Amino acid sequence: MASSGNRLSTGGLLFSSVALAAVVALSSTLSAEAFVSPASHRSPAISAANGCRSSGSITSATTLYNRSARRKDKKKKKRRSFVIDEEEEASGSPQSANSNEPILLGGGEIGFSGEVPDASKIPVATTTSKDRPPKKSKLDQELSGERIQEDGIVGESVTSAASVSDMPLDPGQAQPDVTTVVTDPDTGIARIQQGKYVMDKVTGKAVVLSSLGPEYRLAQMFPGAPPDVREKYRFDWATVTVPEMVERLKEACTVPLKSSSTGKEWLGIPPHPQVSNPAVDFVLANREFMGHRMKKALGRLKLRAQSQFQKEEASELRALWKHFLLLEDHISAPFRQIMVNAEVNVGPNFGNLDVKSYCGGELYERAANYLVLKSMVAHWEKKYNDALALEEIPDDEGMNFMAQLYTGDPKRYLPDPPIIFRLSEVSRIVVMAQKMCKAFVDEPTLFDDLPVEVKFVEKALGIQGGTALRQFMLEEFCPENNIDGASLREGLGRLYQQMFNMQIDPYGDLTMTLWNLCVASGVGTEEARDPYEEYIANVRGTKYEDNPGFFQTYTFDHDKNSLVRFLDSAKVIEKGTAGSAEDVARQVQGEAFQLLGFDFGGGGGDTGSIKKEVKVEEKRYVVPEDRAIGRPHMMGWLDLLGEDEELMGGNDEGTGDNEESFEADKWEEVKA
């Protein structure tokens, strides 16, 4: 992309639309146990085992409820449920041979379909239980490439993660074009509803891939900068420092601005969410040098200035930080869209080793298909290792219990986990994932012409040791692919930055593997130098003078009913030291009173002393030393920017008096 001076652009890259199919599976909620077709229940007469009834007109809904009431009066009579199965139909019983067969209404009630008015809420059975397909197990859903279906939760698939923060679609609801934030009507909590397409945050619309052909789409997937732009903007990695990179980034992002109302002109960063072409060119020219490490460095520098009460500098760094995050999202959006398209190809075909039938296509599509397959393998291999570790951890108390807690996916502790995590099940998935990826690599028409950095990933992961890896890269791989080592390392670094912008689950495992390859392949070169380290790793002490990325943290006066205060005051009841049941109940009751603000248990404890302690705490809160660890208390610098902070409230005049309010702020303590 050529630089265009100071021209503003709401695009920055070429896009055109790609459609993804989204299917919403709905499940029936009929409560009857056995069903037959309602078309056969139009006769007004029926014979039953306990007598014969006939009716010449449609009975009202109250008739059903009156019959139910009469049955309930006969307390000694046992209720019977009626089930129509295939054996009865095969035996030529009157019910199966006659079109006047009974049907089951809600609760096992016998009646006529004609007796149920349209407005009735009683479900009418339509099919037999034998006709309904059995519900798939979670493993079967995964093996068929489907998402695990759970009420209120978006379950995982072999290529997509489960997420309790995602809001599933309601029955009949169409999937939105782009991901949006919605409010859960049951809890009032904001949740994410995934869209069919990736949203470009600059345009606020779905990503548009180029209509000029597959080569342009490949350029969108792995964007670069022309030689003149690289010469103008590229860092000298052997000598560049973080302050220099930040200053040059700021210069590239600064453009002439003009107020439409007052006509005032000045230089600054474009208003969110606009980006300039020079800023996009600058980031592309230094793609492998920036990415997530620049994000961390800008964030720490902003917090450092803020902790030193340098408001103007902190505000400028925050604006630059936010703008760089926007640039990263904008540049990586086409890559993410192409990867989503690949998920649609791979996921539903899980277990199909004829990968050529669904993983073919243009070069950019095959590259994405491979990355999805390789990410799937890395993800499920990690889950297999976690499941294996859990099997080997002894089931007892102490450190083993803690090891069980932090090993593996914590979503397995949900009441009905929307994931697969048991060793016997995970092993089946990981073996098939490995076979699918191998089948792709073994097919020359799919793999052999992929970008060299993508092919290197496959070759390099089979080599043990950094020295052997670098020897293979320089002596075999680079000559075979007509590329030098520096260019390969640059391409590998750019691929890593693109993958880092994907969601952690399931792409995080392969992304970290790519980072390890970048580090191992760069040993002994200038790429091994890392100027970010002293800013983001706290390797030079915990003082402003020693550590350029240090900022002083502090403790807060948390609300008296907060979970932090509750945990601060909770006492650990060690095994064998709990005392009597009354002592344990008294402690738990006191802690619950402090957290919830009311007593329970019928006066089982001395609530008067508890209230007295709470009243003392309201005057002065002392943070426990093991959590304070010598830090100062209530420095207040997090509020320095006031409403300028993204998560803070504030009015348009900038006075900072109109803070964000919550419903809980209006609650009042009920006086007894």
XYZ file of C-alpha atoms in Angstrom:
672
model
C 0.000 0.000 0.000
C 1.506 3.285 -0.996
C 1.549 6.176 1.367
C -0.848 8.960 0.533
C 0.409 11.813 2.631
C -1.899 12.835 5.405
C -5.069 11.587 3.790
C -7.551 10.059 6.242
C -9.170 6.750 5.393
C -11.939 4.815 7.030
C -10.656 1.730 5.263
C -6.923 1.421 4.815
C -7.128 -2.003 3.154
C -9.199 -3.392 0.302
C -12.130 -5.554 1.295
C -15.074 -7.420 -0.301
C -17.675 -9.691 1.301
C -17.495 -13.415 1.935
C -20.634 -15.221 3.053
C -20.656 -17.836 5.803
C -23.540 -20.273 6.322
C -25.033 -20.293 9.832
C -27.532 -22.938 10.855
C -29.535 -22.675 14.072
C -30.683 -26.026 15.406
C -33.947 -25.948 17.287
C -35.135 -28.669 19.612
C -38.700 -29.662 20.340
C -40.134 -29.015 23.790
C -43.130 -31.368 23.645
C -43.599 -33.093 26.978
C -45.556 -36.205 25.979
C -43.793 -39.534 26.215
C -45.375 -41.214 23.173
C -46.671 -39.601 20.009
C -48.774 -40.457 16.967
C -49.782 -38.368 13.989
C -52.548 -35.834 14.756
C -54.026 -36.407 11.293
C -55.616 -39.650 12.483
C -57.522 -38.052 15.389
C -60.436 -36.368 13.733
C -63.143 -38.923 14.752
C -65.498 -37.874 17.582
C -65.699 -41.417 18.989
C -63.132 -43.584 20.710
C -63.090 -46.907 22.584
C -61.015 -47.161 25.703
C -60.154 -50.055 27.991
C -62.318 -48.679 30.798
C -65.429 -47.957 28.735
C -66.761 -46.250 25.662
C -67.328 -42.540 25.156
C -68.589 -40.569 22.224
C -68.889 -36.941 21.451
C -70.433 -35.129 18.594
C -68.817 -31.816 19.248
C -65.481 -30.439 20.294
C -65.036 -30.427 24.052
C -63.802 -27.287 25.795
C -60.402 -27.095 27.456
C -61.974 -27.151 30.914
C -63.206 -30.695 30.248
C -59.637 -31.937 30.338
C -58.891 -30.194 33.593
C -62.161 -31.454 35.172
C -61.241 -35.019 34.300
C -57.842 -34.438 35.858
C -59.444 -33.094 39.020
C -61.744 -36.085 39.318
C -58.814 -38.436 38.991
C -56.922 -36.671 41.750
C -59.896 -37.170 44.117
C -59.447 -40.932 43.869
C -56.342 -40.998 46.048
C -56.177 -44.786 46.295
C -56.214 -45.283 42.558
C -52.811 -45.480 40.945
C -52.071 -43.355 37.954
C -51.220 -45.172 34.790
C -49.226 -43.868 31.857
C -50.016 -45.037 28.372
C -47.252 -45.679 25.901
C -47.756 -46.580 22.283
C -44.818 -48.581 20.965
C -44.005 -50.546 17.900
C -44.955 -53.890 19.476
C -48.553 -52.773 20.054
C -48.791 -51.489 16.503
C -47.389 -54.738 15.130
C -49.805 -56.866 17.154
C -52.800 -55.370 15.357
C -54.324 -53.926 18.507
C -57.489 -51.835 18.133
C -55.471 -48.733 18.895
C -53.113 -49.259 15.998
C -55.665 -50.630 13.556
C -58.281 -47.991 14.247
C -57.871 -44.382 13.244
C -59.555 -43.480 16.544
C -56.451 -44.377 18.584
C -55.773 -42.369 21.759
C -53.048 -39.780 21.985
C -51.094 -38.558 24.980
C -51.616 -35.058 26.219
C -49.460 -33.312 28.812
C -49.045 -35.397 31.972
C -50.172 -38.692 30.398
C -53.813 -37.571 30.033
C -55.947 -39.503 27.509
C -58.124 -37.430 25.221
C -58.838 -36.440 21.669
C -56.861 -34.145 19.455
C -60.153 -32.533 18.535
C -60.812 -31.746 22.178
C -57.794 -29.486 22.425
C -58.659 -25.974 21.192
C -56.086 -23.931 19.297
C -55.505 -21.679 22.301
C -54.745 -24.545 24.656
C -51.265 -24.712 26.145
C -51.403 -28.495 26.460
C -48.976 -29.993 23.913
C -50.429 -32.457 21.436
C -48.199 -35.418 20.664
C -47.231 -35.771 17.025
C -44.639 -38.565 16.840
C -43.742 -41.648 18.804
C -40.659 -41.797 21.007
C -39.277 -44.451 18.651
C -39.603 -42.018 15.733
C -37.534 -39.336 17.442
C -33.774 -39.622 16.893
C -31.893 -40.056 20.176
C -30.027 -37.016 21.434
C -26.363 -37.154 20.512
C -23.804 -37.388 23.260
C -21.291 -34.582 23.617
C -18.567 -36.750 22.133
C -20.735 -37.655 19.150
C -21.485 -33.990 18.574
C -17.775 -33.181 18.606
C -16.872 -36.090 16.318
C -19.491 -34.967 13.804
C -18.055 -31.453 13.746
C -20.992 -29.879 15.589
C -20.987 -27.557 18.581
C -21.971 -29.105 21.894
C -25.535 -28.015 22.570
C -26.217 -26.807 26.118
C -28.947 -24.498 27.386
C -27.707 -20.934 27.813
C -24.102 -21.731 26.844
C -22.302 -21.832 23.519
C -20.528 -25.190 23.601
C -17.244 -26.063 21.938
C -16.591 -27.794 18.638
C -13.399 -29.334 17.322
C -12.418 -25.984 15.780
C -14.145 -23.490 18.093
C -14.024 -22.828 21.805
C -16.836 -22.975 24.330
C -17.649 -19.664 25.951
C -19.894 -18.897 28.901
C -19.744 -15.211 27.926
C -21.261 -15.885 24.503
C -25.035 -15.546 24.205
C -26.673 -18.379 22.251
C -29.338 -17.557 19.713
C -32.979 -17.796 20.718
C -35.207 -20.195 18.739
C -36.012 -18.570 15.418
C -33.493 -15.779 15.908
C -31.265 -15.004 12.936
C -27.527 -14.837 13.513
C -26.319 -11.228 13.259
C -23.953 -10.254 10.478
C -21.269 -9.082 12.903
C -20.553 -9.841 16.521
C -22.565 -7.665 18.880
C -22.945 -7.188 22.632
C -26.424 -7.974 23.957
C -28.008 -8.023 27.396
C -29.061 -11.388 28.773
C -32.763 -10.951 29.661
C -32.501 -13.535 32.448
C -29.527 -12.033 34.283
C -29.162 -8.502 32.925
C -25.489 -9.236 32.184
C -23.910 -8.108 28.920
C -22.932 -11.078 26.746
C -21.411 -11.517 23.297
C -23.481 -12.771 20.401
C -21.200 -14.079 17.691
C -21.914 -12.914 14.157
C -21.435 -14.588 10.800
C -18.600 -12.268 9.804
C -15.646 -10.575 11.479
C -16.267 -6.887 12.078
C -13.781 -4.291 10.874
C -13.678 -1.822 13.750
C -12.769 1.031 11.413
C -15.888 0.720 9.292
C -18.067 -0.889 11.965
C -19.236 -3.373 9.321
C -18.373 -6.874 8.196
C -14.921 -7.405 6.722
C -14.902 -7.198 2.940
C -12.351 -9.292 1.060
C -10.965 -8.031 -2.237
C -12.984 -8.645 -5.387
C -9.868 -8.330 -7.564
C -8.917 -11.971 -7.265
C -7.232 -14.592 -5.035
C -3.796 -12.932 -5.195
C -5.201 -9.777 -3.628
C -6.927 -11.819 -0.937
C -3.624 -13.552 -0.197
C -2.062 -10.082 0.161
C -4.812 -9.175 2.638
C -4.142 -12.343 4.591
C -0.394 -11.734 4.778
C -0.079 -7.953 4.249
C 3.251 -6.283 3.616
C 4.647 -2.926 2.555
C 6.290 -1.923 -0.749
C 10.070 -1.288 -0.799
C 9.821 2.519 -0.673
C 7.544 2.380 2.374
C 9.840 -0.107 4.127
C 12.829 2.137 3.495
C 10.976 5.117 4.938
C 9.514 3.544 8.065
C 11.365 0.327 8.983
C 13.252 0.128 12.291
C 16.937 -0.681 12.575
C 16.374 -3.531 15.010
C 20.041 -3.665 16.007
C 19.895 -0.226 17.669
C 16.262 0.890 18.046
C 14.853 1.535 21.537
C 11.299 1.479 22.859
C 11.082 5.292 23.343
C 12.252 5.725 19.738
C 9.657 3.232 18.446
C 6.889 4.941 20.403
C 7.891 8.386 19.125
C 8.048 7.240 15.501
C 4.698 5.495 15.821
C 3.202 8.696 17.201
C 4.623 10.700 14.279
C 3.166 8.268 11.744
C -0.259 8.407 13.399
C -0.338 12.211 13.672
C -2.251 13.982 10.901
C -3.712 17.489 10.363
C -7.142 17.800 11.986
C -9.778 20.498 11.720
C -12.851 21.213 13.802
C -16.004 21.308 11.694
C -17.709 23.671 14.131
C -14.980 26.184 14.982
C -12.614 25.763 12.042
C -9.661 25.272 14.388
C -6.741 23.278 12.921
C -4.164 21.225 14.781
C -2.026 18.085 14.540
C -3.139 14.966 16.357
C -4.288 11.369 16.228
C -7.472 10.869 14.163
C -10.687 10.554 16.173
C -11.687 6.983 16.951
C -12.343 4.848 14.896
C -10.534 6.470 11.962
C -7.062 5.519 10.776
C -4.647 7.174 8.352
C -2.799 5.500 5.522
C 0.649 6.522 6.855
C -0.156 4.823 10.182
C -1.193 1.614 8.399
C 1.961 1.724 6.264
C 4.149 2.250 9.324
C 2.690 -0.739 11.171
C 2.937 -2.974 8.089
C 6.568 -1.986 7.532
C 7.405 -3.090 11.107
C 4.793 -5.824 11.558
C 6.987 -8.438 13.244
C 8.639 -5.815 15.508
C 5.428 -4.445 17.030
C 2.263 -6.449 17.638
C 1.372 -7.531 21.153
C 4.722 -6.460 22.663
C 4.088 -2.877 21.555
C 0.588 -3.131 23.035
C 2.056 -4.141 26.396
C 4.770 -1.494 26.286
C 2.305 1.326 25.517
C 0.010 0.149 28.295
C 2.793 0.064 30.874
C 4.167 3.457 29.812
C 0.694 4.949 30.160
C 0.275 3.470 33.656
C 3.792 4.605 34.610
C 3.057 8.225 33.662
C -0.315 8.015 35.403
C 1.221 6.630 38.603
C 3.607 9.605 38.608
C 0.603 11.958 38.222
C 1.769 13.146 34.795
C -1.754 13.590 33.459
C -0.979 15.119 30.062
C 1.585 12.475 29.135
C -0.668 9.678 30.378
C -3.546 11.018 28.287
C -1.395 11.177 25.141
C -0.067 7.656 25.687
C -3.576 6.372 26.237
C -4.752 7.884 22.941
C -1.791 6.359 21.101
C -2.322 3.002 22.799
C -5.999 2.914 21.833
C -5.173 3.941 18.264
C -2.551 1.211 17.930
C -5.042 -1.398 19.154
C -7.419 -0.171 16.456
C -4.691 -0.463 13.809
C -3.918 -4.025 14.891
C -7.583 -5.031 14.736
C -8.006 -3.356 11.352
C -4.937 -4.957 9.749
C -5.640 -8.443 11.098
C -9.391 -8.403 10.297
C -9.089 -9.991 6.806
C -6.847 -12.742 8.213
C -9.405 -13.502 10.900
C -12.245 -13.569 8.366
C -10.383 -16.009 6.120
C -9.688 -18.207 9.150
C -13.378 -18.172 10.066
C -14.171 -19.280 6.525
C -11.703 -22.141 6.940
C -13.350 -23.218 10.197
C -16.599 -23.635 8.279
C -14.789 -25.947 5.852
C -12.915 -28.052 8.398
C -15.304 -28.313 11.354
C -18.322 -30.021 9.726
C -15.970 -32.435 7.911
C -14.214 -33.650 11.034
C -13.273 -37.297 10.551
C -13.308 -37.094 6.756
C -9.805 -37.997 5.583
C -10.596 -37.044 2.002
C -9.313 -33.566 2.794
C -8.933 -32.689 -0.859
C -12.726 -32.652 -1.199
C -13.189 -29.796 1.267
C -9.759 -28.208 1.894
C -8.948 -27.299 -1.693
C -9.430 -23.950 -3.338
C -7.192 -20.960 -3.854
C -3.834 -20.548 -2.178
C -5.089 -18.238 0.585
C -7.921 -20.677 1.357
C -5.586 -23.674 1.565
C -3.192 -21.744 3.809
C -6.063 -20.960 6.162
C -7.300 -24.558 6.072
C -3.849 -25.788 7.086
C -3.581 -23.284 9.944
C -7.000 -24.324 11.245
C -6.035 -28.001 11.051
C -2.675 -27.396 12.753
C -4.294 -25.256 15.448
C -6.867 -27.988 16.016
C -4.081 -30.549 16.491
C -2.130 -28.319 18.890
C -5.263 -27.485 20.870
C -6.422 -31.070 21.317
C -2.913 -32.316 22.042
C -2.823 -29.787 24.883
C -6.211 -31.034 26.110
C -4.926 -34.609 25.894
C -1.852 -33.750 27.974
C -4.080 -32.013 30.543
C -6.416 -35.010 30.715
C -3.417 -37.337 31.087
C -2.014 -35.174 33.892
C -5.368 -35.191 35.697
C -5.474 -38.969 35.499
C -2.022 -39.189 37.086
C -2.580 -36.658 39.914
C -3.466 -38.524 43.137
C -6.955 -37.750 44.384
C -6.195 -36.391 47.840
C -5.941 -33.101 49.716
C -3.186 -30.497 49.782
C -1.039 -29.604 46.787
C -2.523 -32.376 44.661
C -5.948 -30.805 45.049
C -4.583 -27.427 43.929
C -2.859 -29.087 40.972
C -6.199 -30.551 39.918
C -7.802 -27.109 40.075
C -5.330 -25.319 37.817
C -4.774 -28.164 35.325
C -6.943 -28.205 32.225
C -9.979 -26.205 31.182
C -11.842 -24.770 34.204
C -15.135 -24.999 32.297
C -15.192 -28.677 33.265
C -16.384 -27.563 36.726
C -19.644 -26.215 35.309
C -22.749 -28.256 36.258
C -23.111 -29.574 32.700
C -19.759 -28.843 31.038
C -20.047 -27.701 27.395
C -16.651 -29.260 26.623
C -14.923 -32.610 26.204
C -12.209 -33.179 28.811
C -12.054 -36.860 29.798
C -8.990 -38.765 28.618
C -10.881 -41.550 26.836
C -12.889 -39.008 24.825
C -10.127 -36.491 24.147
C -7.827 -39.225 22.847
C -10.306 -40.144 20.111
C -10.501 -36.549 18.907
C -6.778 -35.852 18.980
C -5.970 -38.985 16.971
C -8.437 -38.040 14.254
C -7.194 -34.427 14.211
C -3.641 -35.664 13.679
C -4.763 -37.935 10.826
C -6.615 -35.095 9.102
C -3.630 -32.747 9.315
C -1.269 -35.443 8.038
C -3.596 -36.201 5.133
C -3.495 -32.505 4.176
C 0.312 -32.319 4.339
C 0.733 -35.544 2.357
C -1.363 -34.182 -0.512
C 1.057 -32.228 -2.798
C -1.690 -30.223 -4.504
C -2.802 -28.858 -1.136
C 0.458 -28.289 0.722
C 3.476 -27.941 -1.545
C 2.848 -24.384 -2.809
C 1.819 -22.816 0.518
C 3.714 -19.697 1.696
C 7.213 -20.678 2.836
C 6.690 -19.545 6.430
C 3.607 -21.788 6.671
C 5.465 -24.793 5.232
C 8.381 -24.154 7.589
C 6.093 -24.541 10.588
C 5.207 -28.083 9.533
C 8.796 -29.069 8.817
C 10.311 -27.396 11.893
C 7.986 -28.941 14.457
C 9.445 -32.359 13.747
C 12.988 -31.272 14.703
C 14.288 -31.522 18.264
C 16.708 -28.883 19.560
C 17.432 -25.293 18.595
C 20.804 -25.982 16.982
C 19.394 -28.731 14.773
C 16.480 -26.452 13.867
C 18.712 -23.587 12.737
C 20.960 -25.980 10.823
C 17.965 -27.451 8.996
C 16.612 -23.977 8.246
C 19.843 -22.577 6.772
C 21.253 -25.684 5.084
C 18.150 -27.442 3.792
C 14.893 -25.528 3.939
C 16.058 -22.081 2.751
C 18.023 -23.369 -0.289
C 15.153 -25.672 -1.293
C 12.662 -22.802 -1.168
C 14.959 -20.102 -2.598
C 14.761 -17.828 0.438
C 17.323 -16.409 2.841
C 17.191 -16.883 6.594
C 16.362 -13.235 7.412
C 13.354 -13.207 5.065
C 12.085 -16.491 6.494
C 12.400 -15.188 10.058
C 10.519 -12.019 9.077
C 7.704 -14.022 7.485
C 7.510 -16.275 10.536
C 7.300 -13.222 12.805
C 4.519 -11.676 10.713
C 2.563 -14.953 10.790
C 2.944 -15.018 14.575
C 1.541 -11.490 14.886
C -1.472 -12.406 12.759
C -2.123 -15.557 14.775
C -1.789 -13.627 18.034
C -4.858 -11.614 17.032
C -6.946 -14.799 16.885
C -8.847 -15.935 19.965
C -6.729 -17.787 22.521
C -8.927 -20.869 22.468
C -8.291 -22.812 20.236
C -5.450 -20.888 18.519
C -3.302 -20.008 21.527
C -1.330 -23.248 21.617
C -0.129 -22.991 18.016
C 0.528 -19.266 18.469
C 2.889 -19.914 21.388
C 4.595 -22.616 19.327
C 5.155 -20.037 16.583
C 6.726 -17.680 19.123
C 9.090 -20.430 20.259
C 10.071 -21.008 16.628
C 10.720 -17.268 16.205
C 12.979 -17.236 19.254
C 14.818 -20.447 18.359
C 15.400 -19.485 14.725
C 16.668 -16.017 15.681
C 19.412 -17.106 18.075
C 22.737 -15.610 17.031
C 21.144 -12.919 14.830
C 20.098 -9.311 15.444
C 16.488 -10.493 15.712
C 17.460 -12.115 19.026
C 17.734 -8.651 20.568
C 14.566 -7.689 22.465
C 14.345 -4.008 23.504
C 10.854 -4.623 24.937
C 12.073 -6.976 27.654
C 13.074 -4.371 30.223
C 9.756 -2.584 29.748
C 7.336 -5.488 30.015
C 9.142 -8.183 32.053
C 10.125 -6.355 35.279
C 13.688 -7.658 35.027
C 15.371 -4.521 36.386
C 13.840 -4.038 39.802
C 10.784 -2.378 41.292
C 11.803 1.272 41.358
C 11.182 4.089 38.915
C 14.923 4.747 38.680
C 15.849 1.153 37.812
C 12.933 -0.122 35.744
C 11.682 1.925 32.744
C 8.399 -0.006 32.719
C 7.692 0.123 36.468
C 4.565 1.691 37.949
C 3.555 1.684 41.611
C 0.442 -0.319 42.420
C -1.612 0.253 45.571
C -4.454 -1.211 47.631
C -8.051 0.007 47.756
C -10.802 0.658 50.259
C -13.119 -2.022 48.964
C -16.810 -1.845 49.810
C -17.746 -3.541 53.065
C -19.934 -6.056 51.198
C -17.350 -6.800 48.503
C -15.921 -10.243 47.931
C -12.411 -8.879 48.567
C -13.334 -7.772 52.089
C -15.061 -11.080 52.698
C -11.988 -13.077 51.653
C -9.690 -10.789 53.642
C -11.557 -11.527 56.867
C -12.264 -15.218 56.241
C -10.283 -17.567 58.452
C -8.820 -20.771 57.090
C -10.242 -23.775 58.937
C -7.451 -26.328 58.885
C -8.096 -30.022 59.190
C -8.393 -31.092 62.818
C -8.555 -27.524 64.188
C -12.132 -26.575 63.366
C -13.405 -27.185 66.896
C -17.030 -27.918 67.644
C -19.856 -27.619 65.132
C -21.051 -24.519 66.993
C -17.663 -22.844 66.500
C -17.682 -23.567 62.765
C -21.269 -22.372 62.404
C -20.458 -19.193 64.309
C -17.512 -18.396 62.039
C -19.403 -19.112 58.814
C -22.383 -17.121 60.065
C -20.194 -14.148 60.891
C -18.479 -14.176 57.518
C -21.809 -14.473 55.719
C -23.165 -11.540 57.717
C -20.220 -9.406 56.698
C -20.597 -10.308 53.018
C -24.393 -10.268 52.715
C -25.332 -7.782 55.414
C -27.976 -9.928 57.124
C -28.127 -12.687 59.699
C -29.343 -16.211 59.102
C -29.678 -19.372 61.104
C -32.136 -18.220 63.747
C -29.700 -16.432 66.020
C -27.183 -19.206 66.166
C -24.338 -16.748 66.765
C -23.503 -13.535 68.557
C -24.670 -11.093 65.888
C -24.255 -8.183 68.226
C -20.483 -8.594 68.312
C -20.461 -9.049 64.540
C -22.347 -5.815 63.995
C -19.938 -4.050 66.302
C -16.940 -5.320 64.305
C -18.525 -4.265 61.015
C -19.195 -0.794 62.383
C -15.533 -0.444 63.364
C -14.437 -1.605 59.909
C -16.542 1.066 58.235
C -14.374 3.758 59.844
C -10.995 2.362 58.831
C -10.118 -0.581 56.655
C -6.734 -2.213 57.152
C -5.619 -4.422 54.269
C -4.070 -7.713 55.449
C -0.303 -7.616 55.197
C -0.066 -10.773 53.100
C -2.088 -9.018 50.406
C -0.734 -5.506 50.852
C 2.923 -6.749 50.677
C 4.207 -3.314 51.565
C 2.271 -1.395 48.916
C 0.802 2.040 49.671
C -2.919 2.430 50.253
C -5.362 4.545 48.195
C -2.871 6.546 46.133
C -5.695 7.465 43.765
C -3.759 7.704 40.507
C -6.093 5.312 38.692
C -8.690 8.099 38.822
C -6.266 10.682 37.457
C -7.763 10.736 33.949
C -11.323 10.794 35.243
C -13.946 10.378 32.568
C -11.213 10.207 29.935
C -10.768 6.577 30.892
C -12.796 4.233 28.707
C -14.397 2.444 31.642
C -15.203 5.595 33.614
C -18.370 7.693 33.467
C -18.463 11.422 32.932
C -20.411 14.204 31.334
C -19.749 15.851 28.006
C -18.398 19.020 29.579
C -15.474 17.103 31.049
C -16.066 18.088 34.650
C -16.027 14.484 35.784
C -18.941 14.975 38.155
C -21.376 12.756 36.291
C -19.887 9.332 37.003
C -21.285 6.079 35.688
C -24.056 4.815 37.924
C -25.243 1.303 38.584
C -28.496 -0.105 39.903
C -26.691 -1.415 42.985
C -25.706 2.151 43.881
C -29.373 2.853 44.653
C -29.728 0.010 47.125
C -30.260 0.942 50.745
C -29.789 -1.101 53.874
C -33.070 -2.193 55.394
C -33.306 -1.163 59.031
C -34.847 -3.727 61.321
